[in-house]
C-alpha positions as protocol buffer text, in pm:
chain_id: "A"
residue {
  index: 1
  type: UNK
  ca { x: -2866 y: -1930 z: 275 }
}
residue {
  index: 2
  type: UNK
  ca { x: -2549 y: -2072 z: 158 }
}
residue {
  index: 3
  type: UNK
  ca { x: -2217 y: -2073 z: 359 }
}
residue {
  index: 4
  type: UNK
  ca { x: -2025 y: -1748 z: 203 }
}
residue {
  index: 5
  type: UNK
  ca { x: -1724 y: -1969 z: 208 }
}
residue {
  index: 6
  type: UNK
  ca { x: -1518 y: -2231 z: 408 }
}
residue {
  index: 7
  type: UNK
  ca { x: -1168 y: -2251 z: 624 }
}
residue {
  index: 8
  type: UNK
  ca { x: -942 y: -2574 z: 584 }
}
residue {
  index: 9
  type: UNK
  ca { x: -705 y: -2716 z: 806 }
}
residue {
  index: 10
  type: UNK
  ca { x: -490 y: -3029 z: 701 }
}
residue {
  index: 11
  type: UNK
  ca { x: -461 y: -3207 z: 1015 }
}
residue {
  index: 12
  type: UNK
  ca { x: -325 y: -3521 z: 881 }
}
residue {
  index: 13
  type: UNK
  ca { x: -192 y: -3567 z: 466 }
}
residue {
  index: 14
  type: UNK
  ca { x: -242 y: -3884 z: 287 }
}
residue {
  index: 15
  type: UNK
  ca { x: 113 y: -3978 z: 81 }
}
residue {
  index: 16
  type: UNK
  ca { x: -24 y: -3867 z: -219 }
}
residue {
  index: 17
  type: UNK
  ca { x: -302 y: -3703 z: -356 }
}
residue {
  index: 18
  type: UNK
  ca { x: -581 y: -3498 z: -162 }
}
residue {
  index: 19
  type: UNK
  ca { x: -536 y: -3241 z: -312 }
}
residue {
  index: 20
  type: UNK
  ca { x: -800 y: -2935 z: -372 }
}
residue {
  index: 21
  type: UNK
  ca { x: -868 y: -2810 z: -725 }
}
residue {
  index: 22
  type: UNK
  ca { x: -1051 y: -2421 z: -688 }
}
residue {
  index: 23
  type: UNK
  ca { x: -1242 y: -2280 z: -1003 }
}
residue {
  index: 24
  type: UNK
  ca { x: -1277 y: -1915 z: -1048 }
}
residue {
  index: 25
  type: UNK
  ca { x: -1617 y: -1891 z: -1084 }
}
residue {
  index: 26
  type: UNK
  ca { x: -1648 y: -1564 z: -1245 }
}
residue {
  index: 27
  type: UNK
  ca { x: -1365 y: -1691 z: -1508 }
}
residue {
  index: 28
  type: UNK
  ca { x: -1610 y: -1943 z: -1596 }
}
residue {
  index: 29
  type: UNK
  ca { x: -1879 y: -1699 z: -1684 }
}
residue {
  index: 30
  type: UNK
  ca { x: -1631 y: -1456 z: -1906 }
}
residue {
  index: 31
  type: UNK
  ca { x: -1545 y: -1836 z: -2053 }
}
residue {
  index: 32
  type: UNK
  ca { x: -1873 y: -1877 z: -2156 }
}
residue {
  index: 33
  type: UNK
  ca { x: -1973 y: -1776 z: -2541 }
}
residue {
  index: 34
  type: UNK
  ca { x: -2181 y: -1498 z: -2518 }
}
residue {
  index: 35
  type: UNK
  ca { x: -2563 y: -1650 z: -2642 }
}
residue {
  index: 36
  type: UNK
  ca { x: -2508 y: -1894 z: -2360 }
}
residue {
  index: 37
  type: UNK
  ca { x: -2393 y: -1613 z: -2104 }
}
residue {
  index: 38
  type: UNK
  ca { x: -2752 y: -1376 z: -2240 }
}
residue {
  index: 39
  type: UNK
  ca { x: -2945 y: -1720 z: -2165 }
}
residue {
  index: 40
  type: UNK
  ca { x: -2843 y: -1845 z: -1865 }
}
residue {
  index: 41
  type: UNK
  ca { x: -2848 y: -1470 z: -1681 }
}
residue {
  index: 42
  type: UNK
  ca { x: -3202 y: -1469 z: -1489 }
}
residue {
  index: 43
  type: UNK
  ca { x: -3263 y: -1830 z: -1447 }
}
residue {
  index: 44
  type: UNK
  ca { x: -3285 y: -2055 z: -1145 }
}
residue {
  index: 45
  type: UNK
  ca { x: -3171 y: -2386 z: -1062 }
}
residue {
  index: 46
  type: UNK
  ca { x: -3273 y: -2615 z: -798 }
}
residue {
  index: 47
  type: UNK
  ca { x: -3003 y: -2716 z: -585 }
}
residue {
  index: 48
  type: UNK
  ca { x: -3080 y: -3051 z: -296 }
}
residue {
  index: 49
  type: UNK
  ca { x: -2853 y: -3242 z: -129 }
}
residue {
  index: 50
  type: UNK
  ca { x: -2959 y: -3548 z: -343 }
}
residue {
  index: 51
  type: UNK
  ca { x: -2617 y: -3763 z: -408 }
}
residue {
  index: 52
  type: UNK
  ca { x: -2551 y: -3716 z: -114 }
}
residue {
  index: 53
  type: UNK
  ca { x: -2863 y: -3835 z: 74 }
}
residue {
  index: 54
  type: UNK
  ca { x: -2818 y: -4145 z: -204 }
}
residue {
  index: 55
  type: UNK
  ca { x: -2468 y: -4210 z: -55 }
}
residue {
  index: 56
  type: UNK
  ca { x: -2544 y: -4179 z: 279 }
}
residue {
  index: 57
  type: UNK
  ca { x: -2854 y: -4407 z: 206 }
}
residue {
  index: 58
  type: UNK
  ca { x: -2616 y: -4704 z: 66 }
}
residue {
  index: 59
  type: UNK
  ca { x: -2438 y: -4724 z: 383 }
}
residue {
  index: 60
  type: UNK
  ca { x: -2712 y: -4740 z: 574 }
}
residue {
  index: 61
  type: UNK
  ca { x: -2777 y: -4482 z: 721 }
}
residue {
  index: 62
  type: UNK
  ca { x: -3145 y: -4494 z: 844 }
}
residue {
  index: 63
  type: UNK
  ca { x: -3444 y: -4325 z: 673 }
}
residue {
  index: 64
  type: UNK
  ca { x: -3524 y: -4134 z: 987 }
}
residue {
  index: 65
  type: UNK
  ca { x: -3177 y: -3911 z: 987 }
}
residue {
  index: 66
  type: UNK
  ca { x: -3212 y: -3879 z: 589 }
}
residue {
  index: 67
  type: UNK
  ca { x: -3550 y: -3678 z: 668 }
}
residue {
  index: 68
  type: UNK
  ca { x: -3396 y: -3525 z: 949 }
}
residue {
  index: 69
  type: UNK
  ca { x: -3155 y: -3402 z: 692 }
}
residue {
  index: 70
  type: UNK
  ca { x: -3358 y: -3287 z: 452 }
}
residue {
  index: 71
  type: UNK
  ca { x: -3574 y: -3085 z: 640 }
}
residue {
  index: 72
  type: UNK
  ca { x: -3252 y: -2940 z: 774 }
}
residue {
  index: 73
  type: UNK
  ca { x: -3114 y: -2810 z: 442 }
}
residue {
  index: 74
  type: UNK
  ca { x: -3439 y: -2847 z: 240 }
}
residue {
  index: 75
  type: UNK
  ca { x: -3421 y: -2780 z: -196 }
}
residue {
  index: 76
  type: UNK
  ca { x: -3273 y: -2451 z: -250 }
}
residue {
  index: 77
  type: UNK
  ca { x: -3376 y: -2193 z: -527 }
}
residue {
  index: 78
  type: UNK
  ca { x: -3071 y: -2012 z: -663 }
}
residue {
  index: 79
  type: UNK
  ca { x: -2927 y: -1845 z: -939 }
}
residue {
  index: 80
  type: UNK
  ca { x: -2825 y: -1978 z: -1207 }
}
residue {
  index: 81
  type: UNK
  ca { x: -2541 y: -1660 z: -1212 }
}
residue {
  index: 82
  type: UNK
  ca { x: -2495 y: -1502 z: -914 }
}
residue {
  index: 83
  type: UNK
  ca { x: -2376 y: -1180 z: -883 }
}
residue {
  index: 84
  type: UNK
  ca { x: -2081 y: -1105 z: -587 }
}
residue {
  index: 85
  type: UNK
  ca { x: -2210 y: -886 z: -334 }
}
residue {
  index: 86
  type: UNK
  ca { x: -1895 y: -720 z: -293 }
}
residue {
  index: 87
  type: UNK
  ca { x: -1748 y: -706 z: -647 }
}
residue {
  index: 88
  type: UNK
  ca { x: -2041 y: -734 z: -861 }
}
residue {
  index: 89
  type: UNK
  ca { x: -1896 y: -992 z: -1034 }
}
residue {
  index: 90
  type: UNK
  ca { x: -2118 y: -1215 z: -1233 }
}
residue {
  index: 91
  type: UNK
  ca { x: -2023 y: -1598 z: -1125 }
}
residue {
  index: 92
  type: UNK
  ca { x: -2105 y: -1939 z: -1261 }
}
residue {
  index: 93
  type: UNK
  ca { x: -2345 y: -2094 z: -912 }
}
residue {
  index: 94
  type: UNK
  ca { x: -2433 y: -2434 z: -1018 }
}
residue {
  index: 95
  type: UNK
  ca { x: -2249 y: -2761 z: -950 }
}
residue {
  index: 96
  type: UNK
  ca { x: -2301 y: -3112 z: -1056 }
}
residue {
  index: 97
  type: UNK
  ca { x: -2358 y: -3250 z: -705 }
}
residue {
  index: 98
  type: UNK
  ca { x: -2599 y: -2999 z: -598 }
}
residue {
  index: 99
  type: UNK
  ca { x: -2750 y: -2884 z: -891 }
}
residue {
  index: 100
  type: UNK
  ca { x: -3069 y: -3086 z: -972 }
}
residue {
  index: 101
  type: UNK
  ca { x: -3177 y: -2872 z: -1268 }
}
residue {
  index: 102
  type: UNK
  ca { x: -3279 y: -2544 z: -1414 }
}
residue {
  index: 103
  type: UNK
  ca { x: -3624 y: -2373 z: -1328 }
}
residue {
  index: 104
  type: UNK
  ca { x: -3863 y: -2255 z: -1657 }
}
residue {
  index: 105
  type: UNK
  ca { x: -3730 y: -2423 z: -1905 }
}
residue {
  index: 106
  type: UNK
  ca { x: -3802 y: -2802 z: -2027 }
}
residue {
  index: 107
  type: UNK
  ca { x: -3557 y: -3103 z: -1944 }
}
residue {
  index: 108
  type: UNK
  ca { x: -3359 y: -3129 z: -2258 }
}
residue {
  index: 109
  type: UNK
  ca { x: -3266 y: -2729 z: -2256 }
}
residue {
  index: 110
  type: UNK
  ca { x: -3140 y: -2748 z: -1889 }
}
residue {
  index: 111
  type: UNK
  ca { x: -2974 y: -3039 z: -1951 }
}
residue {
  index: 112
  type: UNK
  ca { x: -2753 y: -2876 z: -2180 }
}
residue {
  index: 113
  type: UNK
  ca { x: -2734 y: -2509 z: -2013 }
}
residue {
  index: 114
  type: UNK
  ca { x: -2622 y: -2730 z: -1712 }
}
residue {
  index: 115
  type: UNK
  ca { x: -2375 y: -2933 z: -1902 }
}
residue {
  index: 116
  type: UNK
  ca { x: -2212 y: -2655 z: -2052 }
}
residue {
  index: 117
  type: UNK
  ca { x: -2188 y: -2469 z: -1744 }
}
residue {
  index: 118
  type: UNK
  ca { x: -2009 y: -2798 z: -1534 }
}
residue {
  index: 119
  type: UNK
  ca { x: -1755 y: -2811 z: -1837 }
}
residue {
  index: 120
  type: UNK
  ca { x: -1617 y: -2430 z: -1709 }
}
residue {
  index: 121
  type: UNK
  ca { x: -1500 y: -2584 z: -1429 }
}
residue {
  index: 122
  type: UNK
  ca { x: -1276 y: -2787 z: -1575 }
}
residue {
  index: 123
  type: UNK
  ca { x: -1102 y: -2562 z: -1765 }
}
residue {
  index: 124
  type: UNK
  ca { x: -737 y: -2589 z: -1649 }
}
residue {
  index: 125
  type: UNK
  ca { x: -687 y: -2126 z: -1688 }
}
residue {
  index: 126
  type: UNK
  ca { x: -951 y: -2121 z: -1420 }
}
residue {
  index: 127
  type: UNK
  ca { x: -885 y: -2371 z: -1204 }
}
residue {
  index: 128
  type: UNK
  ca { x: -586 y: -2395 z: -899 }
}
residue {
  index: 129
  type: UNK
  ca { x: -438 y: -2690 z: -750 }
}
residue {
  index: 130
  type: UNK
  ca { x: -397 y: -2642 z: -347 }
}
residue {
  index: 131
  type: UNK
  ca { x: -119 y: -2935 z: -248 }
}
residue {
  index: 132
  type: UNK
  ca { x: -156 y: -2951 z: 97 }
}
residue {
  index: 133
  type: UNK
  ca { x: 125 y: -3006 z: 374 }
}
residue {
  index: 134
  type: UNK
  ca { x: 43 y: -3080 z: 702 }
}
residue {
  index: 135
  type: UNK
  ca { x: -65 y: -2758 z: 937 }
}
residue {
  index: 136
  type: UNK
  ca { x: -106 y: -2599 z: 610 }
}
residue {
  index: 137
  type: UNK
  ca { x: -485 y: -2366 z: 549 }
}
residue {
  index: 138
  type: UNK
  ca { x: -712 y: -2257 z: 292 }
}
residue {
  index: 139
  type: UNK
  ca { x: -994 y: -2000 z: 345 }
}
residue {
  index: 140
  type: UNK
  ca { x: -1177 y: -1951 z: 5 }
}
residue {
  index: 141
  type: UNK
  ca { x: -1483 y: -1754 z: -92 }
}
residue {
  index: 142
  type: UNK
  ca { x: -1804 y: -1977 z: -224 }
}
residue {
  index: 143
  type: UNK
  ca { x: -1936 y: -1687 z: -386 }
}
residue {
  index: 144
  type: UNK
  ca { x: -1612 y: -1633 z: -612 }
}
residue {
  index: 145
  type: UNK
  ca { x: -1507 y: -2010 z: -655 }
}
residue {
  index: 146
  type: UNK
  ca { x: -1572 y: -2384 z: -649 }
}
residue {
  index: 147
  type: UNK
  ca { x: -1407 y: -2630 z: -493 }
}
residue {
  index: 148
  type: UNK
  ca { x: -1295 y: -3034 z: -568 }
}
residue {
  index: 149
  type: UNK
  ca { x: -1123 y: -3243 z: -322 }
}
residue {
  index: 150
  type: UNK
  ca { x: -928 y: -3469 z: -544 }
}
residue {
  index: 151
  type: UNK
  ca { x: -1026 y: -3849 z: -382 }
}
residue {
  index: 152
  type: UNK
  ca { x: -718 y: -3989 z: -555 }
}
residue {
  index: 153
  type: UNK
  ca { x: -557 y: -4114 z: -226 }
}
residue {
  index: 154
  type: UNK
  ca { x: -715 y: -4403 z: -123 }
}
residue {
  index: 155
  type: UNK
  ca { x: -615 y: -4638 z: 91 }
}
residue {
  index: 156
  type: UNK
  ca { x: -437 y: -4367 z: 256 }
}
residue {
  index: 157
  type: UNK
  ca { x: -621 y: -4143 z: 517 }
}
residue {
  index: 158
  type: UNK
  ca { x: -718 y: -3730 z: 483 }
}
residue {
  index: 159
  type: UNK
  ca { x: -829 y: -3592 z: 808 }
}
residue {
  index: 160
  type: UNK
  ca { x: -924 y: -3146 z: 822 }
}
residue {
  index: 161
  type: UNK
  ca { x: -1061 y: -2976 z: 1055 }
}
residue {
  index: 162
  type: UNK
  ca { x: -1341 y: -2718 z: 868 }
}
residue {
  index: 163
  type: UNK
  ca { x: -1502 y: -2407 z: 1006 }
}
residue {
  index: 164
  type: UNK
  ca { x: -1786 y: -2271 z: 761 }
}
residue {
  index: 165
  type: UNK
  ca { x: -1892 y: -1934 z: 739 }
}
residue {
  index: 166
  type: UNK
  ca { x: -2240 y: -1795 z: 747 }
}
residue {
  index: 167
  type: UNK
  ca { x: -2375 y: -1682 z: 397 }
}
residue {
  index: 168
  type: UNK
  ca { x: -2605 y: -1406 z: 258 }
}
residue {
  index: 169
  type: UNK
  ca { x: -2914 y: -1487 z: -13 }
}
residue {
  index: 170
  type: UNK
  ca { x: -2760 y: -1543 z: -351 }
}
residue {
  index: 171
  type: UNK
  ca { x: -2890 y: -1282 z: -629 }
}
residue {
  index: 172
  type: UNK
  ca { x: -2844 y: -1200 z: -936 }
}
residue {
  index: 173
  type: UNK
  ca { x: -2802 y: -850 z: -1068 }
}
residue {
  index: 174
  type: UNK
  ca { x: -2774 y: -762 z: -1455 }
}
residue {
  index: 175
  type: UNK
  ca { x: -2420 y: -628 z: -1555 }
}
residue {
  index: 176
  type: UNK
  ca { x: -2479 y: -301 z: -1697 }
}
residue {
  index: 177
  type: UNK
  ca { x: -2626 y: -249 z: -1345 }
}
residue {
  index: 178
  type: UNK
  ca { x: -2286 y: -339 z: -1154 }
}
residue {
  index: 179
  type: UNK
  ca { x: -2158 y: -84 z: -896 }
}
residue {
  index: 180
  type: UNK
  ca { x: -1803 y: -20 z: -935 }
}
residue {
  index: 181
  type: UNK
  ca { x: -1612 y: -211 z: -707 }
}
């Protein structure tokens, strides 16, 4: 099950940059035209930890804690649009760095879905730049929003602290069946 969301604490700011771009997730799914919206509602994607394993692997880190890892957060099945368990918001739940591809429907189709959904996120209306300040906190909601921490401050040093919160099963639940939260 996936974390339902994350708290941030900027222990230490680099000079510039750092900052943390959020996406409202369910503004990207309004944003979408509405064929691809009909299509994408129902699927599945396959979400793994691969870029990250790949990085990891590059440095060196040895084979033995990269299977330790995977069996520790093992391929995921999620959907494609997930619907907020408290809203009933639908929401845009893939990512490009999770997101390995969509489940039922050949390469060169999910491909596409998948490209068109990553584009929502960079639409500046949905997006919202946190600048952080030292001491400052963010506490956001992973079923409502997506999150980017800007790595445009190099040489300088970022240091949080981050507590992450237990999650429930992603689902998806057709509109016209939404409660009325």
């Amino acid at each position: 099950e996936p974390s339902l969301g994350s708290i941030l604490l900027m222990r230490e700011k680099p000079i510039v940059g750092g900052d943390t771009l959020f996406c409202d997730a369910h503004c990207m799914f309004e944003g979408l035209k509405d064929d691809i919206k009909e299509r994408v509602q129902g699927l599945t994607a396959v979400h793994d930890f691969h870029l990250f394993r790949l990085a990891n692997q590059l440095l060196g880190v040895p084979d033995e804690l990269l299977d330790e890892m995977k069996k520790k957060y093992p391929v995921a099945h999620h959907p494609v649009i997930r619907t907020h368990p408290e809203t009933g918001k639908q929401a845009v739940y893939v990512c490009a760095n999770f997101t390995k591809h969509i489940e039922g429907i050949n390469d060169e189709e999910s491909e596409k879905l998948l490209s068109t959904l990553y584009k929502q996120s960079q639409v500046p209306e949905f997006q919202c730049r946190f600048k952080w300040e030292k001491g400052s906190m963010a506490f956001w909601d992973n079923r409502a929003v997506q999150h980017y921490a800007s790595a445009d401050y190099f040489p300088h040093t970022r240091s949080v602290e981050r507590v992450t919160v237990c999650g429930d099963k992603p689902y998806f639940r057709p509109s016209h069946e939404q409660s009325n939260l």
